[in-house]
PDB file of C-alpha atoms and ligand atoms in Angstrom:
ATOM      1  CA  MET A   1     -25.246 -10.661   0.376  1.00 46.00           C
ATOM      2  CA  ASP A   2     -25.378 -10.081  -3.361  1.00 47.00           C
ATOM      3  CA  ASN A   3     -21.938 -10.677  -4.900  1.00 48.00           C
ATOM      4  CA  THR A   4     -21.756  -7.247  -6.511  1.00 47.00           C
ATOM      5  CA  GLU A   5     -22.015  -5.760  -3.036  1.00 68.00           C
ATOM      6  CA  ARG A   6     -19.041  -7.675  -1.633  1.00 94.00           C
ATOM      7  CA  ILE A   7     -16.779  -4.707  -1.138  1.00 98.00           C
ATOM      8  CA  PRO A   8     -13.331  -5.485   0.296  1.00 98.00           C
ATOM      9  CA  VAL A   9     -12.551  -3.646   3.518  1.00 98.00           C
ATOM     10  CA  HIS A  10      -8.849  -3.313   2.676  1.00 98.00           C
ATOM     11  CA  VAL A  11      -7.461  -3.046  -0.844  1.00 99.00           C
ATOM     12  CA  SER A  12      -3.699  -2.961  -1.290  1.00 99.00           C
ATOM     13  CA  ILE A  13      -1.789  -2.126  -4.458  1.00 99.00           C
ATOM     14  CA  ILE A  14       1.768  -2.804  -5.611  1.00 99.00           C
ATOM     15  CA  MET A  15       2.031   0.162  -7.972  1.00 99.00           C
ATOM     16  CA  ASP A  16       4.403  -1.122 -10.641  1.00 99.00           C
ATOM     17  CA  GLY A  17       5.303  -0.248 -14.229  1.00 98.00           C
ATOM     18  CA  ASN A  18       6.037   3.479 -14.132  1.00 98.00           C
ATOM     19  CA  GLY A  19       9.426   3.031 -15.789  1.00 98.00           C
ATOM     20  CA  ARG A  20       8.038   0.894 -18.606  1.00 98.00           C
ATOM     21  CA  TRP A  21       5.177   3.340 -19.143  1.00 99.00           C
ATOM     22  CA  ALA A  22       7.713   6.139 -19.639  1.00 98.00           C
ATOM     23  CA  LYS A  23      10.044   4.064 -21.820  1.00 98.00           C
ATOM     24  CA  ALA A  24       7.176   3.146 -24.145  1.00 98.00           C
ATOM     25  CA  ARG A  25       6.705   6.874 -24.743  1.00 98.00           C
ATOM     26  CA  GLY A  26      10.391   7.656 -25.182  1.00 98.00           C
ATOM     27  CA  LYS A  27      10.446   9.538 -21.877  1.00 98.00           C
ATOM     28  CA  GLU A  28      12.630   9.404 -18.760  1.00 97.00           C
ATOM     29  CA  ARG A  29      11.510   7.043 -15.949  1.00 97.00           C
ATOM     30  CA  VAL A  30      10.679  10.099 -13.844  1.00 96.00           C
ATOM     31  CA  ALA A  31       7.834  10.966 -16.227  1.00 98.00           C
ATOM     32  CA  GLY A  32       6.232   7.620 -15.367  1.00 98.00           C
ATOM     33  CA  HIS A  33       6.464   8.313 -11.646  1.00 98.00           C
ATOM     34  CA  MET A  34       4.847  11.725 -12.161  1.00 98.00           C
ATOM     35  CA  GLU A  35       2.006  10.244 -14.189  1.00 98.00           C
ATOM     36  CA  GLY A  36       1.622   7.577 -11.491  1.00 98.00           C
ATOM     37  CA  VAL A  37       0.674  10.255  -8.971  1.00 98.00           C
ATOM     38  CA  GLY A  38      -2.471  10.835 -11.048  1.00 98.00           C
ATOM     39  CA  SER A  39      -3.328   7.163 -10.643  1.00 98.00           C
ATOM     40  CA  VAL A  40      -2.936   7.455  -6.872  1.00 98.00           C
ATOM     41  CA  ARG A  41      -5.404  10.343  -6.897  1.00 98.00           C
ATOM     42  CA  ALA A  42      -7.825   8.305  -9.032  1.00 98.00           C
ATOM     43  CA  VAL A  43      -7.758   5.191  -6.829  1.00 98.00           C
ATOM     44  CA  VAL A  44      -8.168   7.245  -3.665  1.00 98.00           C
ATOM     45  CA  GLU A  45     -11.315   8.754  -5.180  1.00 98.00           C
ATOM     46  CA  ALA A  46     -12.532   5.347  -6.361  1.00 98.00           C
ATOM     47  CA  ALA A  47     -11.953   3.862  -2.900  1.00 98.00           C
ATOM     48  CA  CYS A  48     -14.107   6.631  -1.408  1.00 98.00           C
ATOM     49  CA  GLU A  49     -16.840   6.086  -3.990  1.00 98.00           C
ATOM     50  CA  THR A  50     -16.978   2.321  -3.483  1.00 98.00           C
ATOM     51  CA  GLY A  51     -16.882   2.311   0.316  1.00 98.00           C
ATOM     52  CA  VAL A  52     -13.467   0.668   0.753  1.00 98.00           C
ATOM     53  CA  LYS A  53     -12.233   1.550   4.264  1.00 98.00           C
ATOM     54  CA  TYR A  54      -8.470   0.990   3.870  1.00 99.00           C
ATOM     55  CA  LEU A  55      -6.415   1.611   0.740  1.00 99.00           C
ATOM     56  CA  SER A  56      -2.737   0.775   1.039  1.00 99.00           C
ATOM     57  CA  LEU A  57      -0.120   1.588  -1.568  1.00 99.00           C
ATOM     58  CA  TYR A  58       3.379   0.158  -1.917  1.00 98.00           C
ATOM     59  CA  ALA A  59       5.247   3.280  -2.963  1.00 98.00           C
ATOM     60  CA  PHE A  60       8.895   2.471  -2.173  1.00 98.00           C
ATOM     61  CA  SER A  61      10.509  -0.726  -0.957  1.00 98.00           C
ATOM     62  CA  GLU A  62      13.632  -1.115   1.159  1.00 98.00           C
ATOM     63  CA  GLU A  63      15.203  -2.605  -1.979  1.00 98.00           C
ATOM     64  CA  ASN A  64      14.308   0.521  -3.993  1.00 98.00           C
ATOM     65  CA  TRP A  65      17.044   2.427  -2.081  1.00 98.00           C
ATOM     66  CA  GLY A  66      19.383   0.576  -4.427  1.00 98.00           C
ATOM     67  CA  ARG A  67      18.143   2.536  -7.471  1.00 98.00           C
ATOM     68  CA  PRO A  68      20.191   5.431  -8.915  1.00 97.00           C
ATOM     69  CA  ALA A  69      20.336   8.362  -6.479  1.00 98.00           C
ATOM     70  CA  ALA A  70      18.619  10.717  -8.925  1.00 96.00           C
ATOM     71  CA  GLU A  71      15.595   8.420  -9.198  1.00 97.00           C
ATOM     72  CA  VAL A  72      15.416   7.951  -5.410  1.00 98.00           C
ATOM     73  CA  ASP A  73      15.581  11.744  -4.956  1.00 98.00           C
ATOM     74  CA  THR A  74      12.775  12.249  -7.460  1.00 97.00           C
ATOM     75  CA  LEU A  75      10.548   9.705  -5.739  1.00 98.00           C
ATOM     76  CA  MET A  76      11.132  11.329  -2.337  1.00 98.00           C
ATOM     77  CA  SER A  77      10.494  14.805  -3.797  1.00 98.00           C
ATOM     78  CA  LEU A  78       7.256  13.560  -5.366  1.00 98.00           C
ATOM     79  CA  MET A  79       6.178  12.252  -1.975  1.00 98.00           C
ATOM     80  CA  MET A  80       6.930  15.641  -0.417  1.00 98.00           C
ATOM     81  CA  LYS A  81       5.072  17.497  -3.179  1.00 98.00           C
ATOM     82  CA  SER A  82       2.047  15.195  -2.913  1.00 97.00           C
ATOM     83  CA  ILE A  83       1.803  15.755   0.833  1.00 97.00           C
ATOM     84  CA  ARG A  84       1.852  19.525   0.285  1.00 96.00           C
ATOM     85  CA  GLU A  85      -0.758  19.381  -2.452  1.00 97.00           C
ATOM     86  CA  GLU A  86      -3.151  16.725  -1.162  1.00 97.00           C
ATOM     87  CA  CYS A  87      -3.487  17.442   2.557  1.00 98.00           C
ATOM     88  CA  ALA A  88      -6.427  19.810   2.111  1.00 98.00           C
ATOM     89  CA  THR A  89      -8.248  17.352  -0.169  1.00 98.00           C
ATOM     90  CA  PHE A  90      -7.780  14.541   2.357  1.00 98.00           C
ATOM     91  CA  LEU A  91      -9.214  16.716   5.131  1.00 98.00           C
ATOM     92  CA  LYS A  92     -12.136  17.837   2.994  1.00 98.00           C
ATOM     93  CA  ASN A  93     -13.000  14.238   2.126  1.00 98.00           C
ATOM     94  CA  ASP A  94     -12.468  12.855   5.656  1.00 98.00           C
ATOM     95  CA  ILE A  95      -9.479  10.692   4.637  1.00 98.00           C
ATOM     96  CA  ARG A  96      -6.831   9.634   7.149  1.00 98.00           C
ATOM     97  CA  PHE A  97      -3.228   9.512   5.918  1.00 98.00           C
ATOM     98  CA  VAL A  98      -0.727   7.035   7.313  1.00 98.00           C
ATOM     99  CA  VAL A  99       2.863   6.235   6.285  1.00 98.00           C
ATOM    100  CA  LEU A 100       4.383   2.919   7.362  1.00 99.00           C
ATOM    101  CA  GLY A 101       7.899   1.611   6.854  1.00 98.00           C
ATOM    102  CA  ASN A 102      11.445   2.113   8.024  1.00 98.00           C
ATOM    103  CA  ARG A 103      11.005   5.825   8.743  1.00 98.00           C
ATOM    104  CA  ALA A 104      14.577   6.106  10.103  1.00 98.00           C
ATOM    105  CA  ARG A 105      15.866   6.039   6.520  1.00 98.00           C
ATOM    106  CA  LEU A 106      13.777   9.028   5.408  1.00 98.00           C
ATOM    107  CA  SER A 107      15.056  12.604   5.619  1.00 98.00           C
ATOM    108  CA  ASP A 108      14.103  14.764   8.610  1.00 98.00           C
ATOM    109  CA  LYS A 109      12.280  17.137   6.294  1.00 98.00           C
ATOM    110  CA  LEU A 110      10.156  14.381   4.748  1.00 98.00           C
ATOM    111  CA  ASN A 111       9.476  12.803   8.147  1.00 98.00           C
ATOM    112  CA  ALA A 112       8.277  16.166   9.471  1.00 98.00           C
ATOM    113  CA  ALA A 113       5.924  16.626   6.500  1.00 98.00           C
ATOM    114  CA  ILE A 114       4.584  13.078   6.937  1.00 98.00           C
ATOM    115  CA  ASP A 115       4.018  13.600  10.668  1.00 98.00           C
ATOM    116  CA  GLY A 116       2.248  16.876   9.928  1.00 98.00           C
ATOM    117  CA  MET A 117      -0.229  15.292   7.510  1.00 98.00           C
ATOM    118  CA  MET A 118      -0.732  12.232   9.726  1.00 98.00           C
ATOM    119  CA  ASP A 119      -1.510  14.452  12.736  1.00 98.00           C
ATOM    120  CA  GLN A 120      -3.845  16.714  10.772  1.00 98.00           C
ATOM    121  CA  THR A 121      -5.864  13.809   9.357  1.00 98.00           C
ATOM    122  CA  ALA A 122      -5.741  11.517  12.417  1.00 98.00           C
ATOM    123  CA  HIS A 123      -9.412  12.126  13.197  1.00 98.00           C
ATOM    124  CA  CYS A 124     -10.663  11.333   9.661  1.00 98.00           C
ATOM    125  CA  LYS A 125     -13.001   8.363   9.359  1.00 98.00           C
ATOM    126  CA  ARG A 126     -14.241   7.761   5.826  1.00 98.00           C
ATOM    127  CA  LEU A 127     -11.123   6.088   4.408  1.00 98.00           C
ATOM    128  CA  THR A 128      -7.590   5.376   5.605  1.00 99.00           C
ATOM    129  CA  VAL A 129      -4.872   5.675   2.971  1.00 99.00           C
ATOM    130  CA  ILE A 130      -1.659   3.926   3.961  1.00 99.00           C
ATOM    131  CA  VAL A 131       1.517   4.600   2.011  1.00 98.00           C
ATOM    132  CA  PHE A 132       4.267   2.026   2.482  1.00 98.00           C
ATOM    133  CA  LEU A 133       7.534   3.886   2.218  1.00 98.00           C
ATOM    134  CA  SER A 134      10.936   2.278   2.754  1.00 98.00           C
ATOM    135  CA  TYR A 135       9.015  -0.852   3.644  1.00 98.00           C
ATOM    136  CA  SER A 136       9.786  -4.527   3.333  1.00 98.00           C
ATOM    137  CA  GLY A 137       7.899  -7.498   4.709  1.00 98.00           C
ATOM    138  CA  LYS A 138      10.969  -9.224   6.139  1.00 98.00           C
ATOM    139  CA  TRP A 139      12.080  -5.991   7.824  1.00 98.00           C
ATOM    140  CA  ASP A 140       8.605  -5.657   9.361  1.00 98.00           C
ATOM    141  CA  ILE A 141       8.664  -9.193  10.787  1.00 98.00           C
ATOM    142  CA  LEU A 142      12.190  -8.692  12.156  1.00 98.00           C
ATOM    143  CA  GLN A 143      11.404  -5.362  13.816  1.00 98.00           C
ATOM    144  CA  ALA A 144       8.248  -6.897  15.302  1.00 98.00           C
ATOM    145  CA  ALA A 145      10.235  -9.838  16.709  1.00 98.00           C
ATOM    146  CA  ALA A 146      12.848  -7.491  18.190  1.00 98.00           C
ATOM    147  CA  LYS A 147      10.204  -5.241  19.757  1.00 98.00           C
ATOM    148  CA  ALA A 148       8.173  -8.157  21.087  1.00 98.00           C
ATOM    149  CA  SER A 149      11.139  -9.954  22.650  1.00 97.00           C
ATOM    150  CA  ALA A 150      12.448  -6.763  24.264  1.00 97.00           C
ATOM    151  CA  GLU A 151       9.029  -6.053  25.721  1.00 97.00           C
ATOM    152  CA  LEU A 152       7.906  -9.555  26.673  1.00 97.00           C
ATOM    153  CA  GLY A 153      11.049 -11.515  27.485  1.00 95.00           C
ATOM    154  CA  PRO A 154      11.830 -15.084  26.394  1.00 94.00           C
ATOM    155  CA  GLU A 155       9.097 -16.880  28.314  1.00 95.00           C
ATOM    156  CA  ALA A 156       6.104 -14.934  27.028  1.00 96.00           C
ATOM    157  CA  MET A 157       7.775 -14.775  23.601  1.00 96.00           C
ATOM    158  CA  ALA A 158       7.827 -18.586  23.373  1.00 95.00           C
ATOM    159  CA  THR A 159       4.053 -18.818  23.725  1.00 96.00           C
ATOM    160  CA  LEU A 160       3.096 -15.688  21.793  1.00 97.00           C
ATOM    161  CA  SER A 161      -0.017 -16.147  19.631  1.00 98.00           C
ATOM    162  CA  GLU A 162      -0.188 -15.091  15.982  1.00 98.00           C
ATOM    163  CA  GLU A 163      -2.739 -12.457  16.922  1.00 98.00           C
ATOM    164  CA  ASP A 164      -0.539 -10.995  19.660  1.00 98.00           C
ATOM    165  CA  PHE A 165       2.573 -11.079  17.456  1.00 98.00           C
ATOM    166  CA  SER A 166       0.790  -9.115  14.753  1.00 98.00           C
ATOM    167  CA  LYS A 167       0.346  -6.253  17.229  1.00 98.00           C
ATOM    168  CA  TYR A 168       4.088  -5.612  16.882  1.00 98.00           C
ATOM    169  CA  LEU A 169       4.011  -5.323  13.097  1.00 99.00           C
ATOM    170  CA  VAL A 170       3.827  -1.769  11.733  1.00 98.00           C
ATOM    171  CA  THR A 171       0.314  -2.619  10.513  1.00 99.00           C
ATOM    172  CA  ALA A 172      -1.009  -3.135  14.071  1.00 98.00           C
ATOM    173  CA  GLY A 173      -4.700  -2.258  14.208  1.00 98.00           C
ATOM    174  CA  ILE A 174      -5.136  -2.371  10.427  1.00 98.00           C
ATOM    175  CA  PRO A 175      -7.084  -5.354   9.064  1.00 98.00           C
ATOM    176  CA  ASP A 176      -5.142  -7.620   6.681  1.00 98.00           C
ATOM    177  CA  PRO A 177      -5.667  -6.828   2.989  1.00 98.00           C
ATOM    178  CA  ASP A 178      -8.664  -8.578   1.431  1.00 98.00           C
ATOM    179  CA  LEU A 179      -7.437  -7.840  -2.071  1.00 98.00           C
ATOM    180  CA  LEU A 180      -3.898  -7.213  -3.346  1.00 99.00           C
ATOM    181  CA  ILE A 181      -3.543  -5.808  -6.844  1.00 99.00           C
ATOM    182  CA  ARG A 182      -0.213  -5.725  -8.696  1.00 99.00           C
ATOM    183  CA  THR A 183       0.028  -3.808 -11.937  1.00 99.00           C
ATOM    184  CA  SER A 184       2.447  -4.174 -14.864  1.00 98.00           C
ATOM    185  CA  GLY A 185       2.241  -7.920 -15.416  1.00 98.00           C
ATOM    186  CA  GLU A 186       4.758  -8.960 -12.744  1.00 98.00           C
ATOM    187  CA  GLN A 187       3.466 -11.804 -10.616  1.00 98.00           C
ATOM    188  CA  ARG A 188       5.473 -11.589  -7.424  1.00 98.00           C
ATOM    189  CA  ILE A 189       5.210 -10.134  -3.931  1.00 98.00           C
ATOM    190  CA  SER A 190       8.588  -8.275  -3.967  1.00 98.00           C
ATOM    191  CA  ASN A 191       8.973  -8.401  -0.176  1.00 98.00           C
ATOM    192  CA  TYR A 192       5.694  -6.620   0.493  1.00 99.00           C
ATOM    193  CA  LEU A 193       3.198  -7.614   3.227  1.00 98.00           C
ATOM    194  CA  LEU A 194       4.457 -11.165   3.786  1.00 98.00           C
ATOM    195  CA  TRP A 195       2.730 -11.888   7.099  1.00 98.00           C
ATOM    196  CA  GLN A 196      -0.400  -9.867   6.394  1.00 98.00           C
ATOM    197  CA  CYS A 197      -1.172 -11.459   2.997  1.00 98.00           C
ATOM    198  CA  ALA A 198      -1.553 -15.007   4.331  1.00 98.00           C
ATOM    199  CA  TYR A 199      -5.154 -15.187   3.033  1.00 98.00           C
ATOM    200  CA  THR A 200      -5.343 -12.195   0.739  1.00 98.00           C
ATOM    201  CA  GLU A 201      -6.845 -12.539  -2.752  1.00 98.00           C
ATOM    202  CA  PHE A 202      -4.251 -11.636  -5.411  1.00 98.00           C
ATOM    203  CA  LEU A 203      -5.078  -9.908  -8.666  1.00 98.00           C
ATOM    204  CA  PHE A 204      -2.404  -9.392 -11.319  1.00 98.00           C
ATOM    205  CA  THR A 205      -3.062  -7.062 -14.223  1.00 98.00           C
ATOM    206  CA  ASP A 206      -0.908  -6.161 -17.239  1.00 99.00           C
ATOM    207  CA  VAL A 207      -2.011  -2.523 -17.006  1.00 99.00           C
ATOM    208  CA  LEU A 208       0.945  -0.273 -16.124  1.00 99.00           C
ATOM    209  CA  TRP A 209       0.460   1.828 -12.993  1.00 99.00           C
ATOM    210  CA  PRO A 210       0.127   5.225 -14.765  1.00 99.00           C
ATOM    211  CA  ASP A 211      -2.755   3.733 -16.802  1.00 99.00           C
ATOM    212  CA  PHE A 212      -4.526   2.221 -13.785  1.00 99.00           C
ATOM    213  CA  ARG A 213      -7.420   4.543 -13.016  1.00 98.00           C
ATOM    214  CA  LYS A 214     -10.957   4.418 -11.569  1.00 98.00           C
ATOM    215  CA  GLU A 215     -12.318   2.042 -14.169  1.00 98.00           C
ATOM    216  CA  GLU A 216      -9.532  -0.478 -13.555  1.00 99.00           C
ATOM    217  CA  PHE A 217      -9.987  -0.176  -9.779  1.00 98.00           C
ATOM    218  CA  LYS A 218     -13.704  -0.837 -10.033  1.00 98.00           C
ATOM    219  CA  ALA A 219     -13.114  -3.791 -12.375  1.00 98.00           C
ATOM    220  CA  ALA A 220     -10.731  -5.247  -9.769  1.00 98.00           C
ATOM    221  CA  LEU A 221     -13.442  -4.926  -7.115  1.00 98.00           C
ATOM    222  CA  ALA A 222     -15.897  -6.713  -9.404  1.00 98.00           C
ATOM    223  CA  GLU A 223     -13.384  -9.541  -9.847  1.00 98.00           C
ATOM    224  CA  TYR A 224     -12.918  -9.717  -6.066  1.00 98.00           C
ATOM    225  CA  ALA A 225     -16.677 -10.085  -5.598  1.00 98.00           C
ATOM    226  CA  ARG A 226     -16.544 -13.246  -7.739  1.00 97.00           C
ATOM    227  CA  ARG A 227     -13.806 -14.889  -5.647  1.00 97.00           C
ATOM    228  CA  ASP A 228     -14.609 -17.687  -3.224  1.00 95.00           C
ATOM    229  CA  ARG A 229     -12.573 -17.275  -0.023  1.00 96.00           C
ATOM    230  CA  ARG A 230     -12.287 -20.575   1.818  1.00 96.00           C
ATOM    231  CA  TYR A 231      -9.484 -20.003   4.363  1.00 96.00           C
ATOM    232  CA  GLY A 232      -8.467 -23.646   4.132  1.00 96.00           C
ATOM    233  CA  LYS A 233     -11.926 -24.909   4.956  1.00 96.00           C
ATOM    234  CA  VAL A 234     -14.436 -26.896   2.946  1.00 94.00           C
ATOM    235  CA  LYS A 235     -17.508 -25.035   1.822  1.00 84.00           C
TER     236      LYS A 235
HETATM  237  C1  IPE B   1       6.935   1.419  -9.725  1.00 91.33           C
HETATM  238  O1  IPE B   1       7.381   1.520 -11.024  1.00 91.33           O
HETATM  239  C2  IPE B   1       7.452   2.523  -8.833  1.00 91.33           C
HETATM  240  C3  IPE B   1       8.430   2.084  -7.834  1.00 91.33           C
HETATM  241  C4  IPE B   1       8.852   0.868  -7.637  1.00 91.33           C
HETATM  242  C5  IPE B   1       8.984   3.107  -6.973  1.00 91.33           C
HETATM  243  P1  IPE B   1       8.839   1.066 -11.463  1.00 91.33           P
HETATM  244  O2  IPE B   1       9.751   2.231 -11.290  1.00 91.33           O
HETATM  245  O3  IPE B   1       9.252  -0.163 -10.756  1.00 91.33           O
HETATM  246  O4  IPE B   1       8.614   0.781 -13.004  1.00 91.33           O
HETATM  247  P2  IPE B   1       9.169  -0.431 -13.853  1.00 91.33           P
HETATM  248  O5  IPE B   1       8.821  -1.689 -13.111  1.00 91.33           O
HETATM  249  O6  IPE B   1      10.638  -0.241 -13.976  1.00 91.33           O
HETATM  250  O7  IPE B   1       8.457  -0.331 -15.164  1.00 91.33           O
HETATM  251  C1  IPE B   2       7.894  -3.295  -6.112  1.00 91.33           C
HETATM  252  O1  IPE B   2       8.236  -2.899  -7.389  1.00 91.33           O
HETATM  253  C2  IPE B   2       8.001  -2.143  -5.166  1.00 91.33           C
HETATM  254  C3  IPE B   2       7.046  -1.066  -5.374  1.00 91.33           C
HETATM  255  C4  IPE B   2       6.087  -1.028  -6.253  1.00 91.33           C
HETATM  256  C5  IPE B   2       7.176   0.044  -4.482  1.00 91.33           C
HETATM  257  P1  IPE B   2       9.704  -3.148  -7.982  1.00 91.33           P
HETATM  258  O2  IPE B   2       9.675  -2.682  -9.370  1.00 91.33           O
HETATM  259  O3  IPE B   2      10.705  -2.538  -7.080  1.00 91.33           O
HETATM  260  O4  IPE B   2       9.831  -4.730  -7.859  1.00 91.33           O
HETATM  261  P2  IPE B   2      10.666  -5.791  -8.677  1.00 91.33           P
HETATM  262  O5  IPE B   2      12.095  -5.342  -8.650  1.00 91.33           O
HETATM  263  O6  IPE B   2      10.114  -5.821 -10.054  1.00 91.33           O
HETATM  264  O7  IPE B   2      10.430  -7.082  -7.965  1.00 91.33           O
HETATM  265 MG1   MG B   3       9.027  -2.142 -11.127  1.00 91.33          MG
END
């Protein structure tokens, strides 16, 4: 296949740099988060246009609960507002919406809104957008281990294959990311998809999340097409 046509099936993004974007403009951090919603809209559109099948977005980590309450409240309210505003657009464009993470920590109201949008878009086929909310990679592995051992017992647990274990992760049924993008110049995983990124291609960009739009997304896909994935083998 021609390299320019090597479209990743699953693109994941650690959306970072909202606070710095706002600070550079003399604004409150919240302004950066609000502007960042526009970038989410842009990359969802770009994913549709390019034929990406899964777009996952790290929106809020388990560690982010440790931020000031006002900022946490704003982020949760933005999530709520986005669900209200975007559901119709997702349906119109055949986009499935999924939220993964430690849902027990979210408010009942937000959980109900999430369930509503997930149910309404469950049949959509063109693109799946996954929002990781109250998520951490270590938490995911731990909850998978707990679920698997409760269900299988010690004997089956001892011989469990990697493939079967991954069915207990919250990402069960979703292919591992082909490409992981992190914005804002930080070059770390910040407890994101630790198991699932074993062979993912990483792309770090200095662009702050509110400035990351369609053009930047498409440039990332072009860079991905130039990568040589060897999976430990010799080519
Ligand atoms: C990303 O931007 C959004 C979340 C982590 C929720 P930040 O809020 O981390 O912005 P910086 O990294 O402080 O600039
Ligand atoms: C990672 O960003 C989490 C999300 C983007 C949701 P952070 O800003 O929380 O990560 P650190 O603290 O720089 O590692
Ligand atoms: Mg950050």
